[in-house]
Coordinates of C-alpha atoms in Angstrom, one line a residue:
Chain X
M21 CA -106.3 84.8 -97.5
Y22 CA -105.4 86.2 -94.4
G23 CA -106.1 89.7 -94.4
Y24 CA -102.1 91.0 -94.1
V25 CA -101.5 92.6 -96.7
R26 CA -102.7 96.0 -96.9
P27 CA -101.8 100.0 -96.8
Y28 CA -100.5 101.6 -93.8
K29 CA -103.2 104.8 -93.9
G30 CA -101.2 107.2 -92.6
E31 CA -98.7 107.4 -95.2
L32 CA -101.5 107.3 -98.1
K33 CA -102.4 111.0 -99.6
V34 CA -106.4 111.0 -99.5
R35 CA -106.6 110.4 -103.2
E36 CA -104.8 107.3 -102.9
Y37 CA -106.8 106.3 -100.1
E38 CA -110.3 106.9 -101.9
Q39 CA -108.8 104.9 -105.1
Y40 CA -107.7 102.2 -102.6
R41 CA -111.4 102.2 -100.9
A42 CA -113.2 102.1 -104.7
M43 CA -110.9 99.1 -105.4
Y44 CA -112.0 97.3 -102.0
C45 CA -115.5 97.8 -102.9
G46 CA -114.9 97.2 -106.6
M47 CA -113.5 94.0 -105.5
C48 CA -116.7 92.9 -103.5
H49 CA -118.9 93.8 -106.3
A50 CA -117.0 91.9 -108.9
L51 CA -116.8 88.7 -106.4
E52 CA -120.7 88.7 -106.9
R53 CA -120.9 89.5 -110.6
R54 CA -118.4 86.5 -110.9
C55 CA -118.6 84.1 -108.5
G56 CA -122.2 85.0 -107.0
F57 CA -123.9 86.4 -104.1
G58 CA -121.7 84.5 -101.4
A59 CA -118.1 85.2 -102.9
R60 CA -118.9 88.5 -101.4
M61 CA -117.8 87.0 -98.0
L62 CA -114.2 86.2 -99.4
L63 CA -113.4 89.9 -99.9
S64 CA -110.2 90.4 -98.4
Y65 CA -107.3 93.2 -98.5
D66 CA -105.2 90.4 -99.9
M67 CA -107.4 90.1 -102.6
C68 CA -107.6 93.7 -103.5
F69 CA -103.6 93.7 -103.4
L70 CA -103.5 91.2 -106.0
A71 CA -106.2 93.6 -107.6
M72 CA -104.3 96.6 -107.6
I73 CA -101.3 94.2 -109.1
F74 CA -102.9 92.7 -111.8
S75 CA -104.7 96.1 -113.0
G76 CA -101.3 97.8 -112.7
V77 CA -99.4 95.2 -115.3
L78 CA -102.3 94.7 -117.1
G79 CA -102.9 98.2 -117.8
C80 CA -106.4 98.6 -117.1
P81 CA -108.3 101.4 -117.0
M82 CA -109.6 102.9 -113.8
E83 CA -113.4 103.8 -113.9
V84 CA -115.5 104.4 -111.2
C85 CA -118.9 104.4 -110.9
R86 CA -121.4 104.4 -107.6
R87 CA -122.9 101.3 -106.2
R88 CA -125.2 100.0 -103.3
C89 CA -123.4 98.8 -100.7
P90 CA -125.1 95.4 -99.4
V91 CA -123.6 96.1 -95.6
S92 CA -125.2 99.6 -95.5
F93 CA -127.4 100.0 -98.4
W94 CA -128.4 103.9 -98.3
R95 CA -124.9 104.4 -99.5
R96 CA -123.5 104.5 -102.6
S97 CA -120.0 104.1 -102.5
A98 CA -117.6 105.2 -105.3
C99 CA -116.2 101.4 -106.9
T100 CA -113.8 100.6 -109.8
A101 CA -115.7 99.1 -112.4
L102 CA -115.4 95.3 -113.1
N103 CA -112.2 94.6 -115.5
K104 CA -110.0 91.8 -116.4
A105 CA -107.9 92.2 -113.2
M106 CA -110.8 92.3 -111.2
E107 CA -112.0 89.4 -112.6
L108 CA -108.8 87.4 -112.5
A109 CA -108.6 88.7 -108.7
A110 CA -111.9 87.6 -108.2
D111 CA -111.6 83.9 -109.3
S112 CA -108.0 83.5 -108.0
T113 CA -109.7 84.9 -104.6
V114 CA -112.1 81.7 -105.0
I115 CA -109.5 79.0 -105.5
L116 CA -107.3 80.3 -102.9
A117 CA -110.1 80.2 -100.5
Y118 CA -110.7 76.7 -101.3
A119 CA -107.7 76.1 -101.0
K120 CA -107.5 77.2 -97.6
A121 CA -110.6 75.3 -96.7
C122 CA -108.6 71.7 -97.6
D123 CA -105.8 73.0 -95.5
G124 CA -108.0 73.6 -92.8
I125 CA -109.6 70.0 -92.9
L126 CA -106.5 68.4 -92.6
D127 CA -105.1 70.7 -89.9
E128 CA -108.2 71.4 -87.9
K129 CA -109.6 68.7 -85.0
G130 CA -113.1 68.2 -84.0
L131 CA -116.0 71.5 -84.5
K132 CA -113.3 73.5 -86.3
K133 CA -112.9 70.9 -88.8
L134 CA -116.4 70.0 -88.9
A135 CA -116.8 74.2 -90.1
Y136 CA -113.9 73.4 -92.6
R137 CA -115.8 70.8 -94.5
V138 CA -119.2 72.8 -94.1
Y139 CA -117.2 75.9 -95.7
R140 CA -115.5 73.5 -98.6
A141 CA -119.1 71.9 -99.6
L142 CA -120.1 75.2 -100.0
L143 CA -117.6 76.4 -102.4
C144 CA -117.6 73.6 -104.0
R145 CA -119.6 75.2 -107.1
K146 CA -117.8 78.4 -107.0
Y147 CA -114.5 76.4 -107.2
R148 CA -115.4 74.3 -110.1
K149 CA -116.5 77.6 -112.4
S150 CA -113.2 79.5 -111.2
A151 CA -110.6 76.3 -111.9
M152 CA -112.5 76.1 -115.4
R153 CA -111.5 79.6 -116.0
L154 CA -107.4 79.6 -114.3
P155 CA -107.1 75.8 -115.0
A156 CA -103.3 76.2 -114.3
F157 CA -103.5 78.3 -111.5
A158 CA -105.8 75.8 -109.9
S159 CA -103.1 72.9 -110.8
A160 CA -100.8 74.6 -109.1
C161 CA -102.9 75.2 -105.9
E162 CA -103.8 71.5 -105.6
E163 CA -100.0 70.4 -106.4
N164 CA -98.9 72.8 -103.8
L165 CA -101.2 72.1 -101.3
N166 CA -100.0 68.4 -101.1
K167 CA -96.7 69.2 -100.8
L168 CA -97.8 71.4 -97.8
A169 CA -99.4 68.8 -96.2
Q170 CA -97.2 66.1 -96.5
H171 CA -94.6 68.9 -94.9
E172 CA -97.2 69.6 -91.9
K173 CA -97.4 65.6 -91.3
D174 CA -94.0 65.1 -91.4
E175 CA -93.5 68.2 -89.4
T176 CA -90.4 69.8 -91.2
P177 CA -88.3 71.6 -88.3
S178 CA -87.9 74.5 -91.4
L179 CA -89.5 77.9 -92.2
D180 CA -88.6 78.1 -96.1
K181 CA -89.8 74.7 -96.8
P182 CA -93.4 74.9 -96.3
A183 CA -93.4 78.9 -97.1
S184 CA -92.8 77.7 -100.5
C185 CA -95.4 75.6 -101.2
F186 CA -97.6 78.5 -99.8
A187 CA -95.4 81.0 -101.9
D188 CA -95.1 79.1 -104.8
M189 CA -99.3 78.9 -105.3
L190 CA -98.9 82.7 -105.3
A191 CA -96.3 82.4 -107.9
A192 CA -98.4 80.5 -110.3
L193 CA -100.5 83.5 -110.7
S194 CA -97.5 85.4 -112.6
E195 CA -99.2 83.1 -115.8
Y196 CA -101.3 85.6 -115.9
V197 CA -99.1 88.6 -116.4
P198 CA -97.5 89.8 -119.9
A199 CA -94.6 88.0 -120.6
G200 CA -92.6 91.2 -120.3
Q201 CA -93.1 91.5 -116.7
R202 CA -93.7 88.1 -115.4
R203 CA -90.4 87.6 -114.1
Q204 CA -90.7 90.4 -111.8
A205 CA -94.5 89.6 -111.0
R206 CA -93.2 86.0 -110.0
Q207 CA -90.5 87.0 -107.6
L208 CA -93.3 89.4 -106.4
F209 CA -96.0 87.1 -105.8
Y210 CA -93.3 84.5 -104.4
H211 CA -92.5 86.9 -102.2
I212 CA -95.7 87.9 -100.6
G213 CA -96.7 84.5 -100.3
R214 CA -93.9 83.7 -98.6
W215 CA -94.2 86.7 -96.2
V216 CA -98.3 85.9 -95.6
Y217 CA -97.5 82.7 -94.3
L218 CA -94.2 83.2 -92.1
A219 CA -96.8 86.1 -91.1
D220 CA -99.7 84.0 -90.4
A221 CA -97.4 81.4 -89.0
W222 CA -96.0 83.8 -86.0
D223 CA -99.7 85.2 -85.4
D224 CA -100.6 81.3 -84.3
V225 CA -97.8 80.2 -82.7
E226 CA -99.8 80.5 -79.3
A227 CA -103.0 79.0 -80.3
D228 CA -101.1 76.2 -82.5
M229 CA -99.1 74.7 -79.8
A230 CA -101.8 75.2 -77.4
N231 CA -104.2 72.8 -80.1
G232 CA -101.0 71.0 -80.8
N233 CA -101.1 71.6 -84.2
Y234 CA -98.1 72.3 -86.6
N235 CA -96.8 75.4 -86.9
C236 CA -93.3 75.8 -88.7
I237 CA -91.6 78.6 -86.6
A238 CA -92.5 75.8 -83.1
Q239 CA -90.7 73.6 -85.2
R240 CA -88.1 75.1 -86.5
F241 CA -86.9 77.3 -83.1
E242 CA -87.6 73.7 -81.2
L243 CA -89.9 75.9 -78.9
R244 CA -91.7 74.3 -76.1
S245 CA -94.0 77.1 -74.5
P246 CA -96.0 79.1 -75.9
G247 CA -94.6 82.0 -73.6
E248 CA -90.9 81.8 -76.0
K249 CA -92.9 83.3 -79.0
E250 CA -91.0 86.7 -78.0
S251 CA -87.5 85.0 -78.2
V252 CA -87.7 84.2 -81.9
A253 CA -89.1 87.6 -82.7
G254 CA -85.4 89.0 -83.8
E255 CA -85.2 86.1 -86.3
I256 CA -88.6 86.3 -87.5
E257 CA -88.9 89.9 -88.8
K258 CA -85.6 89.8 -90.0
T259 CA -86.8 86.5 -92.4
L260 CA -90.3 88.8 -92.9
A261 CA -88.0 91.7 -93.7
F262 CA -86.1 90.1 -95.8
S263 CA -89.2 88.7 -97.9
A264 CA -90.8 92.0 -98.0
Q265 CA -87.1 94.0 -99.3
V266 CA -87.4 91.6 -102.7
A267 CA -91.1 92.3 -102.9
A268 CA -90.7 95.4 -103.1
A269 CA -87.5 95.5 -104.9
S270 CA -89.1 93.6 -107.8
A271 CA -92.1 95.7 -108.0
E272 CA -90.2 98.5 -109.0
L273 CA -88.7 97.0 -112.1
M274 CA -93.0 96.5 -112.9
E275 CA -94.8 99.2 -114.8
L276 CA -97.8 99.3 -112.1
N277 CA -99.4 102.8 -113.9
S278 CA -101.7 104.5 -111.3
W279 CA -101.5 101.9 -108.5
A280 CA -97.8 102.0 -108.4
P281 CA -98.1 104.8 -105.2
I282 CA -100.3 102.2 -103.2
I283 CA -98.8 99.1 -103.9
R284 CA -95.3 100.7 -102.6
N285 CA -97.0 101.9 -99.7
V286 CA -98.3 98.2 -99.0
L287 CA -94.9 96.8 -99.6
Y288 CA -92.6 100.0 -98.1
Q289 CA -94.7 100.9 -94.8
G290 CA -97.5 98.3 -95.0
L291 CA -95.8 95.0 -94.4
P292 CA -93.1 96.3 -91.4
A293 CA -96.4 97.7 -89.7
M294 CA -98.2 94.5 -89.9
A295 CA -95.3 92.5 -88.7
C296 CA -94.8 94.9 -85.7
A297 CA -98.5 94.9 -85.0
I298 CA -98.2 91.0 -84.7
R299 CA -94.9 91.4 -82.7
Q300 CA -97.4 93.3 -79.9
G301 CA -100.5 91.0 -80.5
Q302 CA -102.1 93.7 -82.1
T303 CA -104.3 91.2 -84.7
K304 CA -105.9 89.0 -82.3
Q305 CA -107.3 92.0 -80.1
R306 CA -109.4 93.3 -82.3
S307 CA -111.7 92.1 -85.0
S308 CA -109.2 93.4 -87.2
K309 CA -108.9 91.2 -89.6
H310 CA -110.5 91.1 -92.8
G311 CA -109.4 87.9 -94.0
S312 CA -111.7 85.3 -96.0
L313 CA -113.6 83.4 -92.8
Chain C
M15 CA -86.6 107.8 -125.9
D16 CA -87.5 110.6 -124.1
P17 CA -84.6 111.1 -121.0
Y18 CA -86.7 113.5 -119.0
K19 CA -89.7 110.9 -118.7
V20 CA -87.0 108.2 -117.8
L21 CA -86.4 110.6 -114.5
G22 CA -90.0 111.2 -114.2
V23 CA -89.4 115.2 -114.1
S24 CA -91.0 117.7 -116.7
R25 CA -89.2 119.5 -120.3
N26 CA -88.8 122.4 -117.9
A27 CA -88.0 121.0 -114.7
S28 CA -84.4 123.0 -112.6
D29 CA -81.3 121.4 -112.9
E30 CA -81.9 120.7 -109.1
E31 CA -85.3 119.2 -109.3
I32 CA -83.2 116.9 -112.4
K33 CA -80.5 115.9 -109.9
K34 CA -83.1 115.2 -107.1
A35 CA -84.9 112.9 -109.3
Y36 CA -81.7 111.2 -110.5
R37 CA -80.4 110.7 -107.6
D38 CA -83.5 109.2 -105.8
L39 CA -83.9 106.5 -108.7
A40 CA -80.3 105.9 -108.8
R41 CA -80.8 105.1 -104.7
K42 CA -83.4 102.8 -106.0
Y43 CA -81.9 100.7 -108.3
H44 CA -78.3 100.7 -106.6
P45 CA -76.9 97.3 -107.3
D46 CA -76.6 96.7 -103.3
N47 CA -80.9 96.5 -103.0
Y48 CA -80.5 93.8 -105.8
V49 CA -78.1 91.4 -104.0
N50 CA -80.0 89.1 -103.1
N51 CA -82.5 89.8 -105.9
P52 CA -82.6 87.1 -109.0
L53 CA -83.7 90.4 -110.8
S54 CA -80.0 92.3 -110.9
D55 CA -79.8 91.7 -114.2
L56 CA -83.2 94.2 -115.0
A57 CA -82.1 96.7 -112.0
Q58 CA -78.6 97.1 -113.6
E59 CA -80.2 98.0 -117.1
K60 CA -82.5 100.5 -115.0
M61 CA -79.2 101.7 -113.7
K62 CA -78.0 102.1 -117.0
E63 CA -81.1 103.9 -118.5
I64 CA -81.0 106.4 -115.5
N65 CA -77.7 107.1 -116.2
E66 CA -77.9 107.6 -120.1
A67 CA -80.9 110.0 -119.8
Y68 CA -79.1 112.3 -116.7
D69 CA -76.1 112.5 -119.2
Q70 CA -78.1 113.2 -122.2
I71 CA -80.1 116.1 -120.3
Q72 CA -76.7 117.2 -119.5
R73 CA -75.8 117.7 -122.2
E74 CA -78.5 119.3 -124.0
R75 CA -78.2 122.0 -120.9
S76 CA -74.7 122.0 -121.4
G77 CA -74.5 125.5 -119.2
A78 CA -74.5 123.3 -116.1
G79 CA -71.0 122.7 -114.7
S80 CA -70.9 119.0 -113.7
S81 CA -71.6 117.3 -116.6
Q82 CA -70.1 113.7 -115.3
S83 CA -73.3 111.6 -114.0
Y84 CA -72.4 110.7 -110.2
G85 CA -73.7 107.5 -110.6
S86 CA -71.5 106.0 -113.8
A87 CA -68.8 105.0 -111.3
H88 CA -71.7 102.3 -110.0
S89 CA -72.7 101.5 -113.5
S90 CA -69.6 100.5 -114.6
G91 CA -67.9 98.8 -111.4
S92 CA -71.4 97.6 -110.4
S93 CA -70.9 94.1 -108.7
G94 CA -74.5 92.7 -107.9
G95 CA -74.1 89.7 -105.7
Y96 CA -74.5 87.5 -108.3
N97 CA -71.4 88.6 -110.4
A98 CA -69.4 88.6 -107.2
Y99 CA -70.3 84.8 -106.8
Q100 CA -69.9 84.0 -109.8
Q101 CA -66.6 85.7 -110.0
D102 CA -65.4 83.8 -106.8
Y103 CA -66.6 80.8 -108.5
A104 CA -64.4 81.2 -111.1
G105 CA -61.3 82.2 -108.7
Y106 CA -61.8 79.3 -106.4
Q107 CA -62.5 76.2 -108.8
S108 CA -59.0 75.3 -108.1
S109 CA -59.3 73.6 -104.8
T110 CA -62.5 71.9 -104.8
S111 CA -63.5 68.3 -105.5
P112 CA -64.3 67.6 -109.0
E113 CA -68.1 67.1 -107.3
F114 CA -68.4 70.6 -106.0
V115 CA -67.0 71.6 -109.5
T116 CA -69.9 69.8 -111.4
I117 CA -72.7 71.7 -108.8
R118 CA -71.3 75.1 -108.6
Q119 CA -71.9 74.8 -112.5
Y120 CA -75.5 74.1 -112.3
I121 CA -75.7 76.9 -109.8
M122 CA -74.0 79.0 -112.1
N123 CA -76.7 78.4 -115.0
N124 CA -79.3 78.9 -112.5
D125 CA -80.4 74.5 -112.7
L126 CA -81.1 75.1 -109.0
N127 CA -83.2 71.3 -108.6
A128 CA -80.1 69.5 -110.6
A129 CA -78.0 70.7 -108.0
E130 CA -79.8 70.2 -105.5
Q131 CA -80.0 66.8 -106.3
A132 CA -76.4 66.6 -106.7
L133 CA -75.7 67.7 -103.0
A134 CA -78.2 65.3 -101.4
R135 CA -76.7 62.5 -102.9
S136 CA -72.9 64.0 -102.4
Q137 CA -71.5 62.0 -99.3
N138 CA -68.8 64.9 -98.3
R139 CA -70.6 67.0 -96.3
N140 CA -68.0 69.7 -95.5
A141 CA -68.1 73.6 -95.3
E142 CA -68.4 73.9 -99.0
W143 CA -71.3 71.7 -99.1
N144 CA -73.1 73.9 -96.7
F145 CA -72.0 76.8 -98.6
L146 CA -73.5 75.1 -101.7
M147 CA -76.5 74.2 -100.5
G148 CA -77.1 78.2 -99.0
S149 CA -76.1 79.4 -102.5
V150 CA -79.0 77.2 -103.7
C151 CA -81.1 78.9 -101.1
V152 CA -80.7 82.0 -101.8
R153 CA -81.5 82.0 -105.3
R154 CA -84.6 80.2 -104.0
G155 CA -85.2 83.3 -101.8
W156 CA -85.1 80.7 -98.8
Y157 CA -83.3 83.2 -96.6
D158 CA -83.8 81.3 -93.3
E159 CA -82.6 78.3 -94.5
A160 CA -79.5 80.1 -96.2
R161 CA -78.4 81.5 -93.2
R162 CA -78.5 78.4 -91.7
Y163 CA -76.6 77.0 -94.0
L164 CA -74.3 79.7 -94.7
N165 CA -73.6 79.9 -90.9
T166 CA -72.4 76.8 -90.6
A167 CA -70.0 76.9 -93.6
C168 CA -68.3 79.8 -91.9
R169 CA -68.0 78.2 -88.8
M170 CA -66.8 75.0 -90.6
D171 CA -63.9 76.7 -92.3
P172 CA -63.9 80.6 -90.4
A173 CA -60.5 81.1 -92.8
N174 CA -62.8 81.4 -95.6
R175 CA -63.2 84.9 -97.5
E176 CA -65.7 83.1 -99.8
Y177 CA -68.2 81.9 -97.4
R178 CA -67.7 85.7 -95.4
M179 CA -68.7 87.4 -97.9
A180 CA -71.7 85.3 -99.0
L181 CA -73.0 85.7 -95.3
Q182 CA -72.7 89.2 -95.4
N183 CA -74.0 89.9 -98.6
L184 CA -77.2 87.8 -97.0
N185 CA -77.5 90.2 -94.0
M186 CA -77.1 93.3 -96.0
S187 CA -79.9 94.8 -95.7
N188 CA -81.8 97.2 -98.3
T189 CA -81.2 101.2 -96.6
Y190 CA -83.3 102.2 -99.6
Y191 CA -85.9 100.3 -98.3
N192 CA -85.2 100.9 -94.8
A193 CA -85.6 104.3 -95.4
Q194 CA -88.6 104.7 -96.6
R195 CA -90.4 102.8 -93.7
P196 CA -93.0 104.3 -91.2
M197 CA -91.5 106.1 -88.1
G198 CA -92.3 104.8 -84.7
T199 CA -94.7 106.5 -82.5
Q200 CA -92.2 108.8 -81.0
D201 CA -92.7 111.1 -77.9
D202 CA -93.5 114.8 -78.9
F203 CA -91.6 117.9 -77.1
C204 CA -95.0 118.3 -75.3
S205 CA -95.5 114.5 -73.6
C206 CA -91.8 114.9 -72.9
C207 CA -92.1 118.4 -71.2
A208 CA -95.2 116.3 -69.0
K209 CA -93.4 113.3 -68.3
L210 CA -90.5 115.6 -66.8
W211 CA -93.4 117.2 -64.9
I212 CA -94.9 114.1 -63.5
A213 CA -91.7 112.9 -62.3
D214 CA -90.8 116.1 -60.7
T215 CA -94.2 116.0 -58.8
C216 CA -94.0 112.6 -57.9
C217 CA -90.2 113.2 -56.5
E218 CA -91.5 116.1 -54.6
C219 CA -94.3 113.9 -53.0
M220 CA -91.6 111.6 -51.7
G221 CA -89.6 114.9 -50.3
G222 CA -87.3 115.5 -52.9
D223 CA -86.9 117.5 -56.1
L224 CA -86.0 116.4 -59.8
C225 CA -86.1 120.2 -61.4
R226 CA -85.7 123.1 -58.8
C227 CA -87.6 125.7 -61.5
I228 CA -90.7 123.1 -61.3

């Protein structure tokens, strides 16, 4: 995905920060174990968030081990050992990355389109394996991707119609949550998905308008020049805050065990801080975006 | 069920601590925070559980002065947005066309696809049509669309209380959520003084004076 869903570091306790780091590093190793070395490249903050949610609801005990980091191999960093939740998160990462590649091929033109084609070809084998493991999620992704492509073709002047396609993809992940918490998880995933889609659209308004690509915000507010981005900031912030609030309220009704404080931090502080960063254009300045690709 | 566990406090916590834990939880699961959330029934259950736990602890420690939970008023009078809608439906049905009555029935039963199809077929695009479209969107979590429809409904029929209430509920923000948000970068006292000093120096360069003491 895109790397927008991350904790607000200033409000984390040191212990929680270390726990989060261990999960982040653990996911990197989990991706390799589950889907091959190349899959490490798909590591993102969003996936780490998914892994935390799954760990929480499935009640996976947290075991920390030390592993060598492939980026700075002299360091042995603390990692959470592979468990069922992380396997789930790793497979869904691959499926979502594949969906993003398919979407990119439809959206982009020229060299970028070619890049996405190569990317998808590289992912193809990993995707087939993961889709075998999570068939319901893979088919939900495919179905919603088609709907999304239709909206992009029709240039639908709406925020919610395209956003709900993406949100439904994530909501399909609630299948893998125990029945007692499935309703809450569905609501949480849906609104995280909606938030991510709209935040990404807002972040890309200027670039999309310059390249003539579909952007739901530009269509909905009938923006004509990229400079008008600021004029709709209030509206977008309200709609993002709505999703963040519903997501947070849903998470409060779930049993998230030791992950609750970090997840709360992401939902209550991380999302508003990220919305603020997008508004100020900070996400584009530095290479602070740890998304896939 | 252990009431201390429900409130997340230890058995030997002081009355003050218990009260604080109870208040925090009651604020978190308050029906107002679940107005636009289809999970409001779960939140209500949770609220009931918390109230019962608090009352039980108060009874056990009967020495404490106030044995009435301060939230018991909430639990009895809790009318989340969804219930409010439903009550409104019941009171309003007399003045609607039969077509819209069935659509309201669909919405009440949470059959949103059927409601949407029926609305798409309808030729009567009046204020109520917009209101019903808005209600469908609220339930789906389509905030932006819902606001568009409800705004239109209110514009077409400004006197209608039901439409105004729905729009108000939608715009109501979650106070608990907002209280947890990080503070923006605020000037501390030092930089405030430094700025004053700089402003004063600038003024003095131009021959004026901002603060006579520096």
